[in-house]
């Protein structure tokens, strides 16, 4: 059961679950090319190195498990590879540089532009400061990220998977390390098969050390988002950082090396939920990387094609598209879950097509609709019509609407906040002079990064006076002024007393900042008293 | 299996079951998945050996590590006790009237007192310390204090109790019984006068005379009461045992007097101090006014 046409001479067993999506493409193409579509329509028959005219092979599981076929992807150059380099530089650059951007917030707040300050429960992002009770902003950002993903997917397919997903970026990085240490595809395969000599031990040790270093730098950068970066970095190497920092870095180093260094495409195929969701979001109008089988099939080598002109398609079965694939799939089997649409196969195929003097685009970014159109000999539509269809426009509007609403809310939000919880046990208290007292716990929030005086006043409670745990009863008044420290919440226990003839009623605490802004917030609460409530 | 069934389309063996014509392919698992599965089994075996796991008749198997949730709890309580030790020492050092000067310590005292209150005091004074007017348990939230409401007075009351037999220093007051002393008209007149002291109704000359003859010694000319002897104020709005005419009459004829247990010996001094701080913090606490007993000596001590 060996397949002579595969360069490594190994046989790939059937992987039916990889081919779930193949049926979809088969439906779209079935009208154009009977023999190919029938082969693809039987997805189980498609092995990774699929022979279209070979009858379905019988594969009996001999073991309880299937060993992973290690992916040794070949180096390729081309526009998409260069775009991938660019994306890697941008995404890694954002990740590593962001914690080092400074942002002056005055003496009372940290000067790190992006900081998740868990200890003080603050989230800083450039000019925006989020308090825990404003967490809906973060929820909004997550919703925008989700809809953004829908938008990108419906416009340009699984571009997230192909270029921006951390698993993709780091896998790419590790694959470059492989290439740098062990050489390109063939050298790596030779080395893999070679016995464990000291040279191989040294090479592997060196490579894994670099893996570990990349993992360490990855995990190390993550913790910088949670504390002042320069201080933390110094403390980290001085052994003075919090244990949680070391634990986090250790875990992230381990997971980076395991997932990016060793598991790679298995994460995309078995662990990640996104491919399932994204596949479900694709339709015949979405851009995907696709093999134009009506043009390529039947396949034949250059030699055969020369001998029998007109009998073979453009695909010369050189398997370059398979060799360069970072997830080790064969795109000629149609869309599949393992395809992250990174388009390196397009680079490889275009190069081969140029070499043998045929038009590029045998493998190309295209929508299924355009594939059908092209197969029928019509002109494909312009890329803009591909990207701008009702679904992408609807997603864009929703996305921009949420963003606009959040910006508006950010612009008008107050930096002064009061919340009140009344004591319920007992609800009211008779004082010796016959007046009625209620007790409240007030929380005064000053969200500015400077200390501010806040005036608290009682509205809607005639004769109401208040004193607190820091102001004596003989200084009771209808308003009190408190100093709230910069960027903090001050808890005050307030006793509100009203004359003996008061009846139960709702009233309001009003807080006003004693500065030029005079920001105001109110909190309604209840004053309880004996007798019928009003 | 004698009857291997091969799926035609894929060439893969099926598991042999069929549901409504749908069959399941016997596709092999990824190897890493299988190893993870084996690892969980190994982990489970190790766990069962190391930790208490199998329930037996009276208790579970012990596990070679000797771990129990009870010993862990004991350890955690020890740690918590040790963490509290410094606070307790500071509280023991600090005289209670000096506590408000140390705000963090005061806060810790109030928190600790709150916990002790919920264990020892809520049975009579209620979880909100609102007391019970029917049964004569004072409300601790208000500003009316029979024996004084500053920190020191509260601590004293807590330590020695009220009318607590067997404590020479306990606070004691005695409302005399007037059963049979007045006829009905006299009693009504007296009640009129007592109510008028707190601004309810008009005074009655007969009642005022009876009050002057019998009550002034303890309750004062204007019903201002006396903390020296624990006589309640009669000219305020708060009535320990009810403000109805019936309740007042009952208290004149057959007075009931409550007992507050002494907590010295049952609670340690630091806990009593914390309780006093908590009660003082409920909203009615009074400032401590220092009365220098011998000012000259104090001046001499500070050269």
PDB file of C-alpha atoms in Angstrom, chain A residues 411 413-416 446-454 511-521:
ATOM      1  CA  UNK A 411     -17.162  60.664  25.378  1.00  0.00           C
ATOM      2  CA  UNK A 413     -19.384  59.247  30.589  1.00  0.00           C
ATOM      3  CA  UNK A 414     -18.988  60.899  33.953  1.00  0.00           C
ATOM      4  CA  UNK A 415     -15.889  60.502  36.076  1.00  0.00           C
ATOM      5  CA  UNK A 416     -17.934  60.882  39.218  1.00  0.00           C
ATOM      6  CA  UNK A 446     -13.510  59.551  41.656  1.00  0.00           C
ATOM      7  CA  UNK A 447     -12.405  58.331  38.240  1.00  0.00           C
ATOM      8  CA  UNK A 448     -10.058  61.237  37.629  1.00  0.00           C
ATOM      9  CA  UNK A 449      -6.382  60.795  38.251  1.00  0.00           C
ATOM     10  CA  UNK A 450      -6.291  63.555  40.845  1.00  0.00           C
ATOM     11  CA  UNK A 451      -7.916  63.882  44.274  1.00  0.00           C
ATOM     12  CA  UNK A 452     -11.212  65.709  44.201  1.00  0.00           C
ATOM     13  CA  UNK A 453     -13.627  67.132  46.729  1.00  0.00           C
ATOM     14  CA  UNK A 454     -17.118  65.762  46.355  1.00  0.00           C
ATOM     15  CA  UNK A 511     -22.869  63.998  44.404  1.00  0.00           C
ATOM     16  CA  UNK A 512     -21.183  67.004  42.796  1.00  0.00           C
ATOM     17  CA  UNK A 513     -17.484  67.360  42.164  1.00  0.00           C
ATOM     18  CA  UNK A 514     -16.073  70.585  43.570  1.00  0.00           C
ATOM     19  CA  UNK A 515     -14.047  71.519  40.519  1.00  0.00           C
ATOM     20  CA  UNK A 516     -14.713  73.447  37.294  1.00  0.00           C
ATOM     21  CA  UNK A 517     -16.301  70.384  35.653  1.00  0.00           C
ATOM     22  CA  UNK A 518     -18.895  70.083  38.448  1.00  0.00           C
ATOM     23  CA  UNK A 519     -19.739  66.548  37.412  1.00  0.00           C
ATOM     24  CA  UNK A 520     -22.867  65.188  39.013  1.00  0.00           C
ATOM     25  CA  UNK A 521     -24.301  61.780  39.708  1.00  0.00           C
TER      26      UNK A 521
END
